[in-house]
JSON list of C-alpha atoms and ligand atoms in Angstrom, two decimals:
[
{"chain": "A", "resi": 23, "resn": "MET", "atom": "CA", "xyz": [3.66, -4.08, 10.29]},
{"chain": "A", "resi": 24, "resn": "HIS", "atom": "CA", "xyz": [0.46, -4.59, 12.07]},
{"chain": "A", "resi": 25, "resn": "CYS", "atom": "CA", "xyz": [0.09, -7.22, 14.97]},
{"chain": "A", "resi": 26, "resn": "LYS", "atom": "CA", "xyz": [-2.66, -8.97, 12.87]},
{"chain": "A", "resi": 27, "resn": "ASP", "atom": "CA", "xyz": [-0.31, -8.93, 9.72]},
{"chain": "A", "resi": 28, "resn": "ILE", "atom": "CA", "xyz": [2.44, -10.60, 11.81]},
{"chain": "A", "resi": 29, "resn": "GLN", "atom": "CA", "xyz": [0.32, -13.32, 13.10]},
{"chain": "A", "resi": 30, "resn": "GLN", "atom": "CA", "xyz": [-0.91, -14.04, 9.45]},
{"chain": "A", "resi": 31, "resn": "GLN", "atom": "CA", "xyz": [2.78, -13.94, 8.08]},
{"chain": "A", "resi": 32, "resn": "LEU", "atom": "CA", "xyz": [3.92, -16.60, 10.69]},
{"chain": "A", "resi": 33, "resn": "LYS", "atom": "CA", "xyz": [0.81, -18.95, 10.00]},
{"chain": "A", "resi": 34, "resn": "LYS", "atom": "CA", "xyz": [1.82, -18.54, 6.17]},
{"chain": "A", "resi": 35, "resn": "PHE", "atom": "CA", "xyz": [5.39, -19.03, 6.96]},
{"chain": "A", "resi": 36, "resn": "GLU", "atom": "CA", "xyz": [4.65, -22.20, 9.03]},
{"chain": "A", "resi": 37, "resn": "THR", "atom": "CA", "xyz": [2.36, -23.62, 6.11]},
{"chain": "A", "resi": 38, "resn": "THR", "atom": "CA", "xyz": [5.23, -22.82, 3.54]},
{"chain": "A", "resi": 39, "resn": "CYS", "atom": "CA", "xyz": [7.79, -24.67, 5.92]},
{"chain": "A", "resi": 40, "resn": "ARG", "atom": "CA", "xyz": [5.57, -27.81, 6.18]},
{"chain": "A", "resi": 41, "resn": "ASN", "atom": "CA", "xyz": [5.11, -27.84, 2.22]},
{"chain": "A", "resi": 42, "resn": "LEU", "atom": "CA", "xyz": [8.97, -27.53, 1.92]},
{"chain": "A", "resi": 43, "resn": "ASN", "atom": "CA", "xyz": [9.42, -30.35, 4.63]},
{"chain": "A", "resi": 44, "resn": "LEU", "atom": "CA", "xyz": [11.52, -27.94, 6.82]},
{"chain": "A", "resi": 45, "resn": "LYS", "atom": "CA", "xyz": [11.25, -28.35, 10.43]},
{"chain": "A", "resi": 46, "resn": "VAL", "atom": "CA", "xyz": [9.56, -25.69, 12.31]},
{"chain": "A", "resi": 47, "resn": "THR", "atom": "CA", "xyz": [11.10, -25.61, 15.95]},
{"chain": "A", "resi": 48, "resn": "HIS", "atom": "CA", "xyz": [10.11, -22.79, 18.45]},
{"chain": "A", "resi": 49, "resn": "GLN", "atom": "CA", "xyz": [13.56, -21.34, 17.93]},
{"chain": "A", "resi": 50, "resn": "ARG", "atom": "CA", "xyz": [13.25, -21.22, 14.11]},
{"chain": "A", "resi": 51, "resn": "LEU", "atom": "CA", "xyz": [10.17, -19.75, 14.19]},
{"chain": "A", "resi": 52, "resn": "GLU", "atom": "CA", "xyz": [11.16, -17.11, 16.66]},
{"chain": "A", "resi": 53, "resn": "ILE", "atom": "CA", "xyz": [13.90, -16.17, 14.36]},
{"chain": "A", "resi": 54, "resn": "PHE", "atom": "CA", "xyz": [11.80, -15.65, 11.70]},
{"chain": "A", "resi": 55, "resn": "HIS", "atom": "CA", "xyz": [9.20, -13.53, 13.96]},
{"chain": "A", "resi": 56, "resn": "GLN", "atom": "CA", "xyz": [12.25, -11.39, 14.98]},
{"chain": "A", "resi": 57, "resn": "LEU", "atom": "CA", "xyz": [13.22, -10.63, 11.41]},
{"chain": "A", "resi": 58, "resn": "LEU", "atom": "CA", "xyz": [9.58, -9.89, 10.48]},
{"chain": "A", "resi": 59, "resn": "LEU", "atom": "CA", "xyz": [9.45, -7.37, 13.35]},
{"chain": "A", "resi": 60, "resn": "ALA", "atom": "CA", "xyz": [12.69, -5.85, 12.12]},
{"chain": "A", "resi": 61, "resn": "ASP", "atom": "CA", "xyz": [12.65, -3.03, 9.57]},
{"chain": "A", "resi": 62, "resn": "ASP", "atom": "CA", "xyz": [16.42, -2.30, 9.59]},
{"chain": "A", "resi": 63, "resn": "HIS", "atom": "CA", "xyz": [17.68, -5.54, 7.96]},
{"chain": "A", "resi": 64, "resn": "PRO", "atom": "CA", "xyz": [19.58, -6.82, 10.93]},
{"chain": "A", "resi": 65, "resn": "THR", "atom": "CA", "xyz": [22.77, -9.22, 10.67]},
{"chain": "A", "resi": 66, "resn": "ALA", "atom": "CA", "xyz": [22.61, -12.56, 12.42]},
{"chain": "A", "resi": 67, "resn": "GLU", "atom": "CA", "xyz": [24.36, -11.09, 15.28]},
{"chain": "A", "resi": 68, "resn": "ILE", "atom": "CA", "xyz": [21.88, -8.49, 15.88]},
{"chain": "A", "resi": 69, "resn": "LEU", "atom": "CA", "xyz": [19.08, -10.93, 15.60]},
{"chain": "A", "resi": 70, "resn": "HIS", "atom": "CA", "xyz": [20.73, -13.20, 18.08]},
{"chain": "A", "resi": 71, "resn": "SER", "atom": "CA", "xyz": [21.07, -10.29, 20.50]},
{"chain": "A", "resi": 72, "resn": "ARG", "atom": "CA", "xyz": [17.39, -9.30, 20.08]},
{"chain": "A", "resi": 73, "resn": "LEU", "atom": "CA", "xyz": [16.58, -13.06, 20.90]},
{"chain": "A", "resi": 74, "resn": "ALA", "atom": "CA", "xyz": [18.86, -13.37, 23.96]},
{"chain": "A", "resi": 75, "resn": "GLU", "atom": "CA", "xyz": [16.40, -12.63, 26.56]},
{"chain": "A", "resi": 76, "resn": "SER", "atom": "CA", "xyz": [13.38, -14.71, 25.34]},
{"chain": "A", "resi": 77, "resn": "LEU", "atom": "CA", "xyz": [15.56, -17.47, 24.11]},
{"chain": "A", "resi": 78, "resn": "PRO", "atom": "CA", "xyz": [18.54, -17.69, 26.31]},
{"chain": "A", "resi": 79, "resn": "THR", "atom": "CA", "xyz": [19.69, -21.12, 24.97]},
{"chain": "A", "resi": 80, "resn": "LEU", "atom": "CA", "xyz": [19.68, -19.96, 21.35]},
{"chain": "A", "resi": 81, "resn": "SER", "atom": "CA", "xyz": [23.08, -20.08, 19.91]},
{"chain": "A", "resi": 82, "resn": "LEU", "atom": "CA", "xyz": [24.58, -17.72, 17.23]},
{"chain": "A", "resi": 83, "resn": "ASP", "atom": "CA", "xyz": [25.33, -20.82, 15.04]},
{"chain": "A", "resi": 84, "resn": "THR", "atom": "CA", "xyz": [21.73, -21.81, 15.22]},
{"chain": "A", "resi": 85, "resn": "VAL", "atom": "CA", "xyz": [20.89, -18.11, 14.08]},
{"chain": "A", "resi": 86, "resn": "TYR", "atom": "CA", "xyz": [23.10, -18.48, 11.21]},
{"chain": "A", "resi": 87, "resn": "ARG", "atom": "CA", "xyz": [22.13, -21.84, 10.08]},
{"chain": "A", "resi": 88, "resn": "THR", "atom": "CA", "xyz": [18.64, -21.20, 10.24]},
{"chain": "A", "resi": 89, "resn": "LEU", "atom": "CA", "xyz": [19.06, -17.96, 8.14]},
{"chain": "A", "resi": 90, "resn": "THR", "atom": "CA", "xyz": [21.01, -19.95, 5.61]},
{"chain": "A", "resi": 91, "resn": "THR", "atom": "CA", "xyz": [18.31, -22.46, 5.24]},
{"chain": "A", "resi": 92, "resn": "TYR", "atom": "CA", "xyz": [15.58, -19.97, 4.92]},
{"chain": "A", "resi": 93, "resn": "GLU", "atom": "CA", "xyz": [17.64, -18.07, 2.27]},
{"chain": "A", "resi": 94, "resn": "LYS", "atom": "CA", "xyz": [18.19, -21.24, 0.40]},
{"chain": "A", "resi": 95, "resn": "HIS", "atom": "CA", "xyz": [14.36, -21.73, 0.13]},
{"chain": "A", "resi": 96, "resn": "ASN", "atom": "CA", "xyz": [13.82, -17.94, -0.70]},
{"chain": "A", "resi": 97, "resn": "LEU", "atom": "CA", "xyz": [11.89, -17.14, 2.41]},
{"chain": "A", "resi": 98, "resn": "ILE", "atom": "CA", "xyz": [14.40, -14.50, 3.27]},
{"chain": "A", "resi": 99, "resn": "ARG", "atom": "CA", "xyz": [17.00, -12.40, 1.49]},
{"chain": "A", "resi": 100, "resn": "ARG", "atom": "CA", "xyz": [20.39, -11.65, 2.13]},
{"chain": "A", "resi": 101, "resn": "ILE", "atom": "CA", "xyz": [21.74, -8.19, 1.42]},
{"chain": "A", "resi": 102, "resn": "GLU", "atom": "CA", "xyz": [25.72, -7.88, 0.90]},
{"chain": "A", "resi": 103, "resn": "THR", "atom": "CA", "xyz": [26.83, -4.82, 2.22]},
{"chain": "A", "resi": 104, "resn": "LYS", "atom": "CA", "xyz": [30.41, -3.52, 2.69]},
{"chain": "A", "resi": 105, "resn": "GLU", "atom": "CA", "xyz": [30.42, -4.81, 6.15]},
{"chain": "A", "resi": 106, "resn": "SER", "atom": "CA", "xyz": [31.70, -8.12, 6.68]},
{"chain": "A", "resi": 107, "resn": "HIS", "atom": "CA", "xyz": [28.27, -9.48, 7.94]},
{"chain": "A", "resi": 108, "resn": "ALA", "atom": "CA", "xyz": [25.40, -10.08, 5.84]},
{"chain": "A", "resi": 109, "resn": "ARG", "atom": "CA", "xyz": [22.05, -8.33, 6.55]},
{"chain": "A", "resi": 110, "resn": "TYR", "atom": "CA", "xyz": [19.00, -10.07, 6.23]},
{"chain": "A", "resi": 111, "resn": "GLU", "atom": "CA", "xyz": [15.15, -9.34, 5.45]},
{"chain": "A", "resi": 112, "resn": "ILE", "atom": "CA", "xyz": [12.01, -11.23, 4.83]},
{"chain": "A", "resi": 113, "resn": "ALA", "atom": "CA", "xyz": [11.60, -11.88, 0.95]},
{"chain": "A", "resi": 114, "resn": "THR", "atom": "CA", "xyz": [8.37, -9.54, 0.47]},
{"chain": "A", "resi": 115, "resn": "THR", "atom": "CA", "xyz": [7.70, -7.23, -2.43]},
{"chain": "A", "resi": 116, "resn": "LEU", "atom": "CA", "xyz": [10.40, -6.50, -4.70]},
{"chain": "A", "resi": 117, "resn": "HIS", "atom": "CA", "xyz": [12.34, -3.39, -3.50]},
{"chain": "A", "resi": 118, "resn": "HIS", "atom": "CA", "xyz": [16.00, -2.05, -3.75]},
{"chain": "A", "resi": 119, "resn": "HIS", "atom": "CA", "xyz": [18.44, -0.60, -1.17]},
{"chain": "A", "resi": 120, "resn": "PHE", "atom": "CA", "xyz": [20.14, 2.55, -0.44]},
{"chain": "A", "resi": 121, "resn": "ILE", "atom": "CA", "xyz": [23.25, 2.00, 1.75]},
{"chain": "A", "resi": 122, "resn": "CYS", "atom": "CA", "xyz": [24.64, 4.64, 3.51]},
{"chain": "A", "resi": 123, "resn": "ASP", "atom": "CA", "xyz": [28.49, 4.30, 3.34]},
{"chain": "A", "resi": 124, "resn": "ASP", "atom": "CA", "xyz": [29.05, 6.14, 6.71]},
{"chain": "A", "resi": 125, "resn": "CYS", "atom": "CA", "xyz": [26.65, 4.59, 9.24]},
{"chain": "A", "resi": 126, "resn": "GLY", "atom": "CA", "xyz": [25.80, 1.34, 7.11]},
{"chain": "A", "resi": 127, "resn": "GLN", "atom": "CA", "xyz": [22.09, 1.98, 7.35]},
{"chain": "A", "resi": 128, "resn": "VAL", "atom": "CA", "xyz": [20.09, 0.22, 4.56]},
{"chain": "A", "resi": 129, "resn": "LYS", "atom": "CA", "xyz": [16.86, 1.80, 3.49]},
{"chain": "A", "resi": 130, "resn": "ASP", "atom": "CA", "xyz": [14.31, 0.24, 1.20]},
{"chain": "A", "resi": 131, "resn": "PHE", "atom": "CA", "xyz": [13.04, 2.29, -1.92]},
{"chain": "A", "resi": 132, "resn": "PHE", "atom": "CA", "xyz": [11.08, 1.28, -5.03]},
{"chain": "A", "resi": 133, "resn": "TRP", "atom": "CA", "xyz": [12.13, 1.49, -8.62]},
{"chain": "A", "resi": 134, "resn": "PRO", "atom": "CA", "xyz": [9.33, 0.41, -10.97]},
{"chain": "A", "resi": 135, "resn": "ASP", "atom": "CA", "xyz": [11.10, 1.56, -14.15]},
{"chain": "A", "resi": 136, "resn": "PHE", "atom": "CA", "xyz": [14.19, -0.60, -13.14]},
{"chain": "A", "resi": 137, "resn": "ASP", "atom": "CA", "xyz": [11.96, -3.44, -12.53]},
{"chain": "A", "resi": 138, "resn": "THR", "atom": "CA", "xyz": [10.22, -3.59, -16.07]},
{"chain": "A", "resi": 139, "resn": "MET", "atom": "CA", "xyz": [13.72, -2.61, -17.73]},
{"chain": "A", "resi": 140, "resn": "PRO", "atom": "CA", "xyz": [15.16, -5.19, -19.75]},
{"chain": "A", "resi": 141, "resn": "ALA", "atom": "CA", "xyz": [18.35, -6.48, -18.89]},
{"chain": "A", "resi": 142, "resn": "PRO", "atom": "CA", "xyz": [21.06, -6.04, -21.36]},
{"chain": "A", "resi": 143, "resn": "GLY", "atom": "CA", "xyz": [21.60, -9.10, -23.86]},
{"chain": "A", "resi": 144, "resn": "THR", "atom": "CA", "xyz": [25.07, -9.90, -22.71]},
{"chain": "A", "resi": 145, "resn": "VAL", "atom": "CA", "xyz": [23.43, -10.98, -19.43]},
{"chain": "A", "resi": 146, "resn": "ALA", "atom": "CA", "xyz": [21.64, -13.90, -21.20]},
{"chain": "A", "resi": 147, "resn": "GLU", "atom": "CA", "xyz": [25.03, -15.18, -22.07]},
{"chain": "A", "resi": 148, "resn": "LEU", "atom": "CA", "xyz": [25.93, -15.41, -18.31]},
{"chain": "A", "resi": 149, "resn": "GLY", "atom": "CA", "xyz": [23.00, -16.97, -17.20]},
{"chain": "A", "resi": 150, "resn": "GLN", "atom": "CA", "xyz": [19.30, -16.77, -16.74]},
{"chain": "A", "resi": 151, "resn": "ILE", "atom": "CA", "xyz": [18.22, -14.05, -14.39]},
{"chain": "A", "resi": 152, "resn": "ARG", "atom": "CA", "xyz": [16.21, -14.94, -11.19]},
{"chain": "A", "resi": 153, "resn": "ARG", "atom": "CA", "xyz": [15.80, -11.47, -9.99]},
{"chain": "A", "resi": 154, "resn": "LYS", "atom": "CA", "xyz": [17.60, -8.10, -10.27]},
{"chain": "A", "resi": 155, "resn": "ASN", "atom": "CA", "xyz": [18.42, -6.05, -7.44]},
{"chain": "A", "resi": 156, "resn": "ALA", "atom": "CA", "xyz": [19.73, -2.51, -7.48]},
{"chain": "A", "resi": 157, "resn": "VAL", "atom": "CA", "xyz": [22.03, -1.20, -4.44]},
{"chain": "A", "resi": 158, "resn": "ILE", "atom": "CA", "xyz": [22.63, 2.31, -4.16]},
{"chain": "A", "resi": 159, "resn": "HIS", "atom": "CA", "xyz": [25.49, 3.93, -2.30]},
{"chain": "A", "resi": 160, "resn": "GLY", "atom": "CA", "xyz": [25.48, 7.13, -0.65]},
{"chain": "A", "resi": 161, "resn": "ILE", "atom": "CA", "xyz": [25.41, 9.25, 2.52]},
{"chain": "A", "resi": 162, "resn": "CYS", "atom": "CA", "xyz": [22.10, 9.37, 4.47]},
{"chain": "A", "resi": 163, "resn": "PRO", "atom": "CA", "xyz": [20.75, 12.95, 5.40]},
{"chain": "A", "resi": 164, "resn": "GLU", "atom": "CA", "xyz": [21.78, 12.16, 9.23]},
{"chain": "A", "resi": 165, "resn": "CYS", "atom": "CA", "xyz": [25.23, 11.62, 8.20]},
{"chain": "A", "resi": 166, "resn": "SER", "atom": "CA", "xyz": [25.58, 14.33, 5.69]},
{"chain": "A", "resi": 167, "resn": "LYS", "atom": "CA", "xyz": [24.30, 16.80, 8.20]},
{"chain": "A", "resi": 168, "resn": "HIS", "atom": "CA", "xyz": [26.79, 15.39, 10.77]},
{"chain": "A", "resi": 169, "resn": "ASN", "atom": "CA", "xyz": [29.67, 15.68, 8.39]},
{"chain": "A", "resi": 170, "resn": "SER", "atom": "CA", "xyz": [28.89, 19.29, 7.44]},
{"chain": "A", "resi": 171, "resn": "GLU", "atom": "CA", "xyz": [28.82, 20.37, 11.10]},
{"chain": "B", "resi": 225, "resn": "ZN", "atom": "ZN1", "xyz": [24.20, 7.37, 7.13]},
{"chain": "B", "resi": 226, "resn": "ZN", "atom": "ZN1", "xyz": [15.11, -4.22, 2.21]}
]
């Protein structure tokens, strides 16, 4: 993402928070900022360590709580992986995830056919659909290269 886009996204985010009556502290804003800069779906721990230098007083607990709040308000998305720690990303355009079972890397991909495909009728009995996401598990090219060596 370009610098200008980042600034615009941050402004938009602040406005959204104000409309939601969410308190925007410097720390909270920096957590969102750091997630905007990331393209690797970081965990709370990773975000915390990336912010350690600029925000030495930031606690991991604050990162957890902030991410939970953002997620509750659909500002960010939580990605469940096989790992014990959830990964996060900014809630932007609809996309899906490829997860490498070896290294745990999470990559984005688009799947318009899936997006427009109606869910089976049985899902309606289970509840109202908010969004549907596909997760594909596999082995990334780097890992398969590594495995065959
Ligand atoms: Zn891999
Ligand atoms: Zn993603």
